[in-house]
Coordinates of C-alpha atoms in Angstrom, one line a residue:
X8 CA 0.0 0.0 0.0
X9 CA 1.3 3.2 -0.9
X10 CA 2.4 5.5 2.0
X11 CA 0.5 8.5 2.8
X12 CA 1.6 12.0 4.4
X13 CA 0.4 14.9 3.9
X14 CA 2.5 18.0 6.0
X15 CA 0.0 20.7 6.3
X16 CA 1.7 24.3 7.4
X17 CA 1.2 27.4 8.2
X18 CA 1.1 29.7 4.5
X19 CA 3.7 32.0 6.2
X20 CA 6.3 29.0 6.7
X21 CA 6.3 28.0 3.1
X22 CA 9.5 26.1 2.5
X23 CA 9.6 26.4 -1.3
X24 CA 9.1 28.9 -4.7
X25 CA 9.0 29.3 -7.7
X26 CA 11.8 29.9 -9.8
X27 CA 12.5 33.6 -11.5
X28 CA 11.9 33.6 -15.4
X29 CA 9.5 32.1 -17.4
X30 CA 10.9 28.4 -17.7
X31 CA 12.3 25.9 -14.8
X32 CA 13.6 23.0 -14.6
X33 CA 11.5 19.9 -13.6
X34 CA 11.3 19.2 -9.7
X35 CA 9.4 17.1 -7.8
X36 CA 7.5 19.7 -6.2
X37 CA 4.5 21.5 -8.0
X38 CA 2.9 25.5 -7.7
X39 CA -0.4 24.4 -8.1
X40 CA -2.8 27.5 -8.6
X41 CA -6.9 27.6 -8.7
X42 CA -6.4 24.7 -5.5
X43 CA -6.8 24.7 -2.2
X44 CA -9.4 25.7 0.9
X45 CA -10.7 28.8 0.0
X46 CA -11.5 27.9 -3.7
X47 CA -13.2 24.7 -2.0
X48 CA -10.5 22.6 -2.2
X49 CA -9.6 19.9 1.0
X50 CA -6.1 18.8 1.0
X51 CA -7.3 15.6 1.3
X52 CA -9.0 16.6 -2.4
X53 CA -5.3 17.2 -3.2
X54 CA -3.8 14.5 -2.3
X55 CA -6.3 12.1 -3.7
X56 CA -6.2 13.3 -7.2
X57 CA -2.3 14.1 -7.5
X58 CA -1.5 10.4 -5.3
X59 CA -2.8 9.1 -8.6
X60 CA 0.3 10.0 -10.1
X61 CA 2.7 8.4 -7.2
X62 CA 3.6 8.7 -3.7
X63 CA 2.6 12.2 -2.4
X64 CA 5.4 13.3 0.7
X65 CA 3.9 17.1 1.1
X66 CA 0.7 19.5 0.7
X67 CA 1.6 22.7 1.8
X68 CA 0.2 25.9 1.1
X69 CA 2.2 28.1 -1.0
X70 CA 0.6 31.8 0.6
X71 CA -1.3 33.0 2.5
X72 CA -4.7 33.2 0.3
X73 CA -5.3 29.4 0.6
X74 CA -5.8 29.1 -3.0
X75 CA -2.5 27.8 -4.1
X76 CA -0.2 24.9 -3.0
X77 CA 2.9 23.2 -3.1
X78 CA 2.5 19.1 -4.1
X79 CA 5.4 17.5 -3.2
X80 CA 5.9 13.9 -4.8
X81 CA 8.6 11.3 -3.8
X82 CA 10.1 10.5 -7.1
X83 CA 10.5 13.1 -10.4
X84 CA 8.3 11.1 -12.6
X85 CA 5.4 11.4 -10.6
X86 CA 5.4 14.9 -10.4
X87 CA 6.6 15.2 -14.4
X88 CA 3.0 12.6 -15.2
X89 CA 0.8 14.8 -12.7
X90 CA 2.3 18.0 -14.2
X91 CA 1.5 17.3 -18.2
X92 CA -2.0 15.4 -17.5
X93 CA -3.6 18.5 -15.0
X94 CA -1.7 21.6 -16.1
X95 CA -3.9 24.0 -17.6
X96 CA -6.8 21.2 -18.0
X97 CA -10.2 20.6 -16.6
X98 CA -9.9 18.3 -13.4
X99 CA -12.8 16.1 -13.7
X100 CA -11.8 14.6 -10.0
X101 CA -11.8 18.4 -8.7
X102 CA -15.4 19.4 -10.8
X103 CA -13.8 20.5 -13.8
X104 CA -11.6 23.3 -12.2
X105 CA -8.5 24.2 -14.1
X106 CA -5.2 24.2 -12.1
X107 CA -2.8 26.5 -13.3
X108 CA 0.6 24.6 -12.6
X109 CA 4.7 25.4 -12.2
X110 CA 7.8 23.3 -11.1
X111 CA 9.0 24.9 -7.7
X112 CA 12.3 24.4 -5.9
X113 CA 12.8 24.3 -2.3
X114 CA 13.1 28.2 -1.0
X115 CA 16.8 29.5 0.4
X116 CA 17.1 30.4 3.8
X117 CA 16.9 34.2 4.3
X118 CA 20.4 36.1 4.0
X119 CA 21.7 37.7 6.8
X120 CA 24.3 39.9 5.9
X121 CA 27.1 40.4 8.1
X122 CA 26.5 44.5 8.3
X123 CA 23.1 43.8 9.3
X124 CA 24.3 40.8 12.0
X125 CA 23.6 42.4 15.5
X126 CA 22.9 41.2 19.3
X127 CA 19.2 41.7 19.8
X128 CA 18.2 42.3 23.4
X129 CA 14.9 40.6 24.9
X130 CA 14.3 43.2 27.9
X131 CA 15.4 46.8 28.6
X132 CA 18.4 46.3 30.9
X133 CA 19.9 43.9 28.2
X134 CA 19.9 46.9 25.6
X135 CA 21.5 49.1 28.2
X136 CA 20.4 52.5 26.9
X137 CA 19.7 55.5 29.5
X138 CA 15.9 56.3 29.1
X139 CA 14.3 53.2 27.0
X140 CA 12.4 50.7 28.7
X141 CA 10.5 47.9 27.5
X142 CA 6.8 46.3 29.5
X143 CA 6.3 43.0 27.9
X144 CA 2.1 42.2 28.6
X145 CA 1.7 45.9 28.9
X146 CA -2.0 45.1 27.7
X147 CA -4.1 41.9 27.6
X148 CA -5.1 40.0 24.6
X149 CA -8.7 41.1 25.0
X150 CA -7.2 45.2 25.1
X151 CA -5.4 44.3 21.8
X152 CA -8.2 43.2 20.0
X153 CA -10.4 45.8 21.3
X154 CA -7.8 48.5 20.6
X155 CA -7.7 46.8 16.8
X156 CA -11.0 47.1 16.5
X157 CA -12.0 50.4 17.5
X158 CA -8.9 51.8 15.0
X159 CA -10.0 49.5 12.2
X160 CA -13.2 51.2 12.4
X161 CA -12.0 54.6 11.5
X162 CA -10.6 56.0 8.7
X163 CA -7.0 55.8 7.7
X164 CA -4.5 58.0 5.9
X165 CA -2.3 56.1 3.5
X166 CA 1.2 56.7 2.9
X167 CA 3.6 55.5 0.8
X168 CA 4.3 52.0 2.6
X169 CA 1.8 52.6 5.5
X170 CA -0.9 53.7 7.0
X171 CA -2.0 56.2 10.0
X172 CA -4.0 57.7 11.8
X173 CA -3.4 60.9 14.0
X174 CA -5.2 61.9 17.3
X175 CA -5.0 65.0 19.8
X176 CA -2.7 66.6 16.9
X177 CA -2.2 65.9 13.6
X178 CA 1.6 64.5 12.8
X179 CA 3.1 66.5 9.5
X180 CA 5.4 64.8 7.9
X181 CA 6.6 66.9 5.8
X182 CA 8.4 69.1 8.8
X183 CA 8.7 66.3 11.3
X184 CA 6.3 68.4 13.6
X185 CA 2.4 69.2 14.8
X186 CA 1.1 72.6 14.2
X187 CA -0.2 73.1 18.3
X188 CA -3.0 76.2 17.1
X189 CA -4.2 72.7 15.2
X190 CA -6.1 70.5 18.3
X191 CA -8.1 67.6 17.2
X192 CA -10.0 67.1 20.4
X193 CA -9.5 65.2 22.9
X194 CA -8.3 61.5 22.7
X195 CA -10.6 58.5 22.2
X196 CA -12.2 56.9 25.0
X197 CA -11.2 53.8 23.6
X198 CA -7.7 54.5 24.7
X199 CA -8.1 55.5 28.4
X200 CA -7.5 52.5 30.0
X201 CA -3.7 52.3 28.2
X202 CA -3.6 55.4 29.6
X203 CA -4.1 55.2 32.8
X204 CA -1.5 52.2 32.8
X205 CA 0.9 54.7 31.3
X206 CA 0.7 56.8 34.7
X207 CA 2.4 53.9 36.5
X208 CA 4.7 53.1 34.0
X209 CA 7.9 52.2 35.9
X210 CA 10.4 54.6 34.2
X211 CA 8.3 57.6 35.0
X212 CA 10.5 58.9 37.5
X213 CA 9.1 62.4 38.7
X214 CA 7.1 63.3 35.5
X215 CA 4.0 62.1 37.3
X216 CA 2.3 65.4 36.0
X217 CA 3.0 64.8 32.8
X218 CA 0.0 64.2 30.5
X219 CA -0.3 62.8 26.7
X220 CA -2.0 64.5 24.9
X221 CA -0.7 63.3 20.8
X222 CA -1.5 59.8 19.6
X223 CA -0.6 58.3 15.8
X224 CA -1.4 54.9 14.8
X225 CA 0.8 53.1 12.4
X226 CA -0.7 50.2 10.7
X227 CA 2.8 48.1 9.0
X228 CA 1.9 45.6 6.3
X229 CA 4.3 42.4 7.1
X230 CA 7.8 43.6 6.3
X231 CA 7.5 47.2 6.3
X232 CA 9.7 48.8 9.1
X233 CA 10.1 53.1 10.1
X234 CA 12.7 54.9 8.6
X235 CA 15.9 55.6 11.1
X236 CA 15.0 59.2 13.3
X237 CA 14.7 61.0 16.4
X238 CA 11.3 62.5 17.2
X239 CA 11.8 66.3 16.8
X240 CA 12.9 67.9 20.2
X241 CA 10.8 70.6 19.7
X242 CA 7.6 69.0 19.2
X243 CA 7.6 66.8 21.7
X244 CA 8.2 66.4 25.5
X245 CA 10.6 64.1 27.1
X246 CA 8.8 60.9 27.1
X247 CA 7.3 59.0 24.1
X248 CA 5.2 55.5 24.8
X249 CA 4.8 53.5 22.1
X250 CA 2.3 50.0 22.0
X251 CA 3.3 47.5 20.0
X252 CA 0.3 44.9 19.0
X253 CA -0.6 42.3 16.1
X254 CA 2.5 41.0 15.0
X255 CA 6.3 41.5 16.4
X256 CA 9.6 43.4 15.2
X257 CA 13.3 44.4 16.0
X258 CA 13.6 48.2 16.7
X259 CA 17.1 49.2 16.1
X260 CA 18.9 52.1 17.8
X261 CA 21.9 54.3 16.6
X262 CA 23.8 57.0 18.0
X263 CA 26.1 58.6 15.8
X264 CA 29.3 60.5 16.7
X265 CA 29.4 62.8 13.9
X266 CA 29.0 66.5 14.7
X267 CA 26.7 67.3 11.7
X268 CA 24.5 64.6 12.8
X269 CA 21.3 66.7 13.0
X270 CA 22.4 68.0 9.1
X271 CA 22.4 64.7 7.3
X272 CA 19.8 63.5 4.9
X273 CA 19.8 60.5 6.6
X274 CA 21.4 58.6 9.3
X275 CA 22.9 55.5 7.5
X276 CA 25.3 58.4 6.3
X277 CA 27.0 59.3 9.2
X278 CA 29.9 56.2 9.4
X279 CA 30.5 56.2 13.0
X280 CA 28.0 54.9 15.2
X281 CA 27.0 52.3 18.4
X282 CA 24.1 50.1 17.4
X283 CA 22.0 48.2 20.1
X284 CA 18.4 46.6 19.3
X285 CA 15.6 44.9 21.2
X286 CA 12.8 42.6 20.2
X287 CA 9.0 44.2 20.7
X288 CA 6.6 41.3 20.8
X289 CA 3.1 42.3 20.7
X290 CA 1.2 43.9 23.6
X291 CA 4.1 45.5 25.0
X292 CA 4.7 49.0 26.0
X293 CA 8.5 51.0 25.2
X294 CA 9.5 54.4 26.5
X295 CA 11.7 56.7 24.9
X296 CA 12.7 59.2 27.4
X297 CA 15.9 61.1 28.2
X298 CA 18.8 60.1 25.9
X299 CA 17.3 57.1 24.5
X300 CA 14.6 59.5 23.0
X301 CA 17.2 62.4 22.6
X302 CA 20.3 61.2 21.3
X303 CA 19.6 57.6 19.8
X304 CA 18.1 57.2 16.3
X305 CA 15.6 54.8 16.2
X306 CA 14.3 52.2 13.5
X307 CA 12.6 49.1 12.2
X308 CA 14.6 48.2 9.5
X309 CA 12.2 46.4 6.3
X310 CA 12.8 43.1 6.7
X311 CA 10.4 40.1 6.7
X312 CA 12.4 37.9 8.7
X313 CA 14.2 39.1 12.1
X314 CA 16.9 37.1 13.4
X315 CA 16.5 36.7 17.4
X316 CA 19.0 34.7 19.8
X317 CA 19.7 32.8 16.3
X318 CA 16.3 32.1 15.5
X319 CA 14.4 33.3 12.5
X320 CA 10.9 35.2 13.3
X321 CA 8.7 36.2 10.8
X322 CA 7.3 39.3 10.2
X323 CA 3.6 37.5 9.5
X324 CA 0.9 40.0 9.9
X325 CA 0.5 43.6 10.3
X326 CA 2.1 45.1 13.4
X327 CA 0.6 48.3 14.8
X328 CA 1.8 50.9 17.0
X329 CA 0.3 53.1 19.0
X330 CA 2.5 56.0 19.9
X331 CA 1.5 58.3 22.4
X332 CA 3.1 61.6 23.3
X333 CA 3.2 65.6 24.4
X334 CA 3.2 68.2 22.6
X335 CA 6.0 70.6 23.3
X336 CA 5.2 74.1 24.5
X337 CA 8.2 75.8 24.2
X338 CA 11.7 75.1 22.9
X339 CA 14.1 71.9 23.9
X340 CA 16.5 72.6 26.5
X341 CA 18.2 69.2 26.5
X342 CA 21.5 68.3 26.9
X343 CA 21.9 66.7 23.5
X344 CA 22.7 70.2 21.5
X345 CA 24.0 68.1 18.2
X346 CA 20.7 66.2 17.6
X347 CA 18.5 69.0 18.9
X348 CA 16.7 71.3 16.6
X349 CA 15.7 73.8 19.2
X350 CA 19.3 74.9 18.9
X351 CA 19.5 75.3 15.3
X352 CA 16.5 77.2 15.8
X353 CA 17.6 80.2 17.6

């Protein structure tokens, strides 16, 4: 009796693709299109109509729409017969549907290049920067999906890779700053109870007066990370929460030694830099505050895998921030003169 097994995993997880260019060598494994659950397909549909053809070792989806999949057969043959007798053809087994068919090869473990290679931290103290501080389970699961909700109810603002939303004040991104005669109202209700567990965050200090009163939410399609920056001295106070929830990322940080730091066009000019980075799962809370938030670009670079304690974690659905802050009042009078733009202001 011919063996069965069929590996069923998650789209994200794919281990296979198909070859650039319009021809490929024949594989054993086939990119079947027009198959799977969401076009009404079972994988155990699958594998009875391609197990005609020879031993079936693998059914796995090839994305994340559940309507194409990767047949994996033991022996070349098999998948050579099952590819010239379905491709492009009626399927009388599958009601008639045409499957759209390609040879795939097995996919190449992401690249990590050695300029990209760093130490990321799991907690605060690791990453050992004056100011930042990481909450993991800042919120609960029910708060993250309620929070989700209540934004995906409102209107967004697209940009060019993401979208937003803006709250309090609107963010303008063309000067890096809020116009304060500008107030939005007040900020949602649906909000409060983050918060309130803001005014108990541990690395408060003495700013228990403090108040935010700015909110933006970032909505990141999988892979899409923030451009490397310091939030404008000048329009903001010290601190800066943000809430990380959906899916997970690596923030970098930077701090350049440059003297013409706050001049550049962008960071990844200036050569000479220290470069730390932590790991934000979802539902937890990081604060930027004194030289952390002054002094230390920060970033998500655009990758779709992250490498963390030697481990590769995808980037598989959206991640979304909610970043809460104050708007400034007056000028900066940090102690970070060559990032601050209060100074180049007078």
């Amino acid at each position: 009796m011919r063996k069965r097994f069929i590996a069923v995993m998650d789209s994200n997880l794919s281990r296979f693709t198909i070859p650039k260019g319009s021809s490929c060598s024949t594989t054993q494994n086939l990119y079947v299109a027009n198959c799977g659950p969401a076009v009404g397909v079972s994988f155990k549909d699958i594998e009875s109509v391609f197990g005609m053809f020879g031993e079936v070792i693998g059914i796995y989806p090839a994305d994340e729409t559940g309507a194409r999949v990767i047949v994996c057969f033991s022996e070349l043959k098999s998948a050579e017969e099952a590819f010239h007798t379905l491709n492009g053809r009626g399927c009388e087994a599958l009601g008639g549907r045409i499957l759209h068919m390609r040879y795939s090869i097995p996919q190449q473990p992401p690249k990590v290049n050695s300029n990209d290679s760093i130490s990321v931290s799991l907690v605060s103290s690791e990453l050992a920067i004056p100011g930042i501080y990481l909450v993991h389970d800042f919120i609960t699961s029910q708060e993250e999906q309620e929070l989700l909700a209540a934004v995906d109810c409102r209107p967004w603002k697209n940009l060019s890779k993401r979208r937003v939303q803006h709250y309090g004040y609107e963010f303008l991104y063309e000067t890096r700053n809020v116009d304060s005669k500008q107030f939005l109202g007040e900020l949602p209700s649906f909000v409060s109870p983050v918060i309130e567990k803001i005014s108990s965050f541990q690395g408060r200090g003495d700013y228990k007066s403090q108040l935010v009163d700015q909110l933006t939410v970032n909505d990141y399609p999988p892979g899409i990370g923030l451009s490397p920056h310091i939030d404008t001295h000048s329009a903001f106070d010290d601190m800066i929460f943000s809430c990380s929830l959906a899916g997970p990322c690596v923030m970098e940080f930077r701090k350049y030694t440059q003297s013409n730091v706050f001049n550049t066009k962008s960071s990844q000019e200036c050569l000479n830099s220290s470069r730390k980075a932590i790991f934000l799962p979802p539902r937890s809370m990081l604060l930027l505050s004194g030289e952390g938030r002054y002094a230390w670009h920060h970033y998500i670079p655009h990758h779709k895998v992250d490498i963390v304690g030697g481990e590769m974690i995808r980037r598989c659905s959206r991640r979304v921030s909610f970043t809460f802050r104050k708007v400034r009042s007056g000028p900066c009078h940090c102690e970070f003169a060559q990032y601050c733009d209060s100074r180049k202001l007078n």
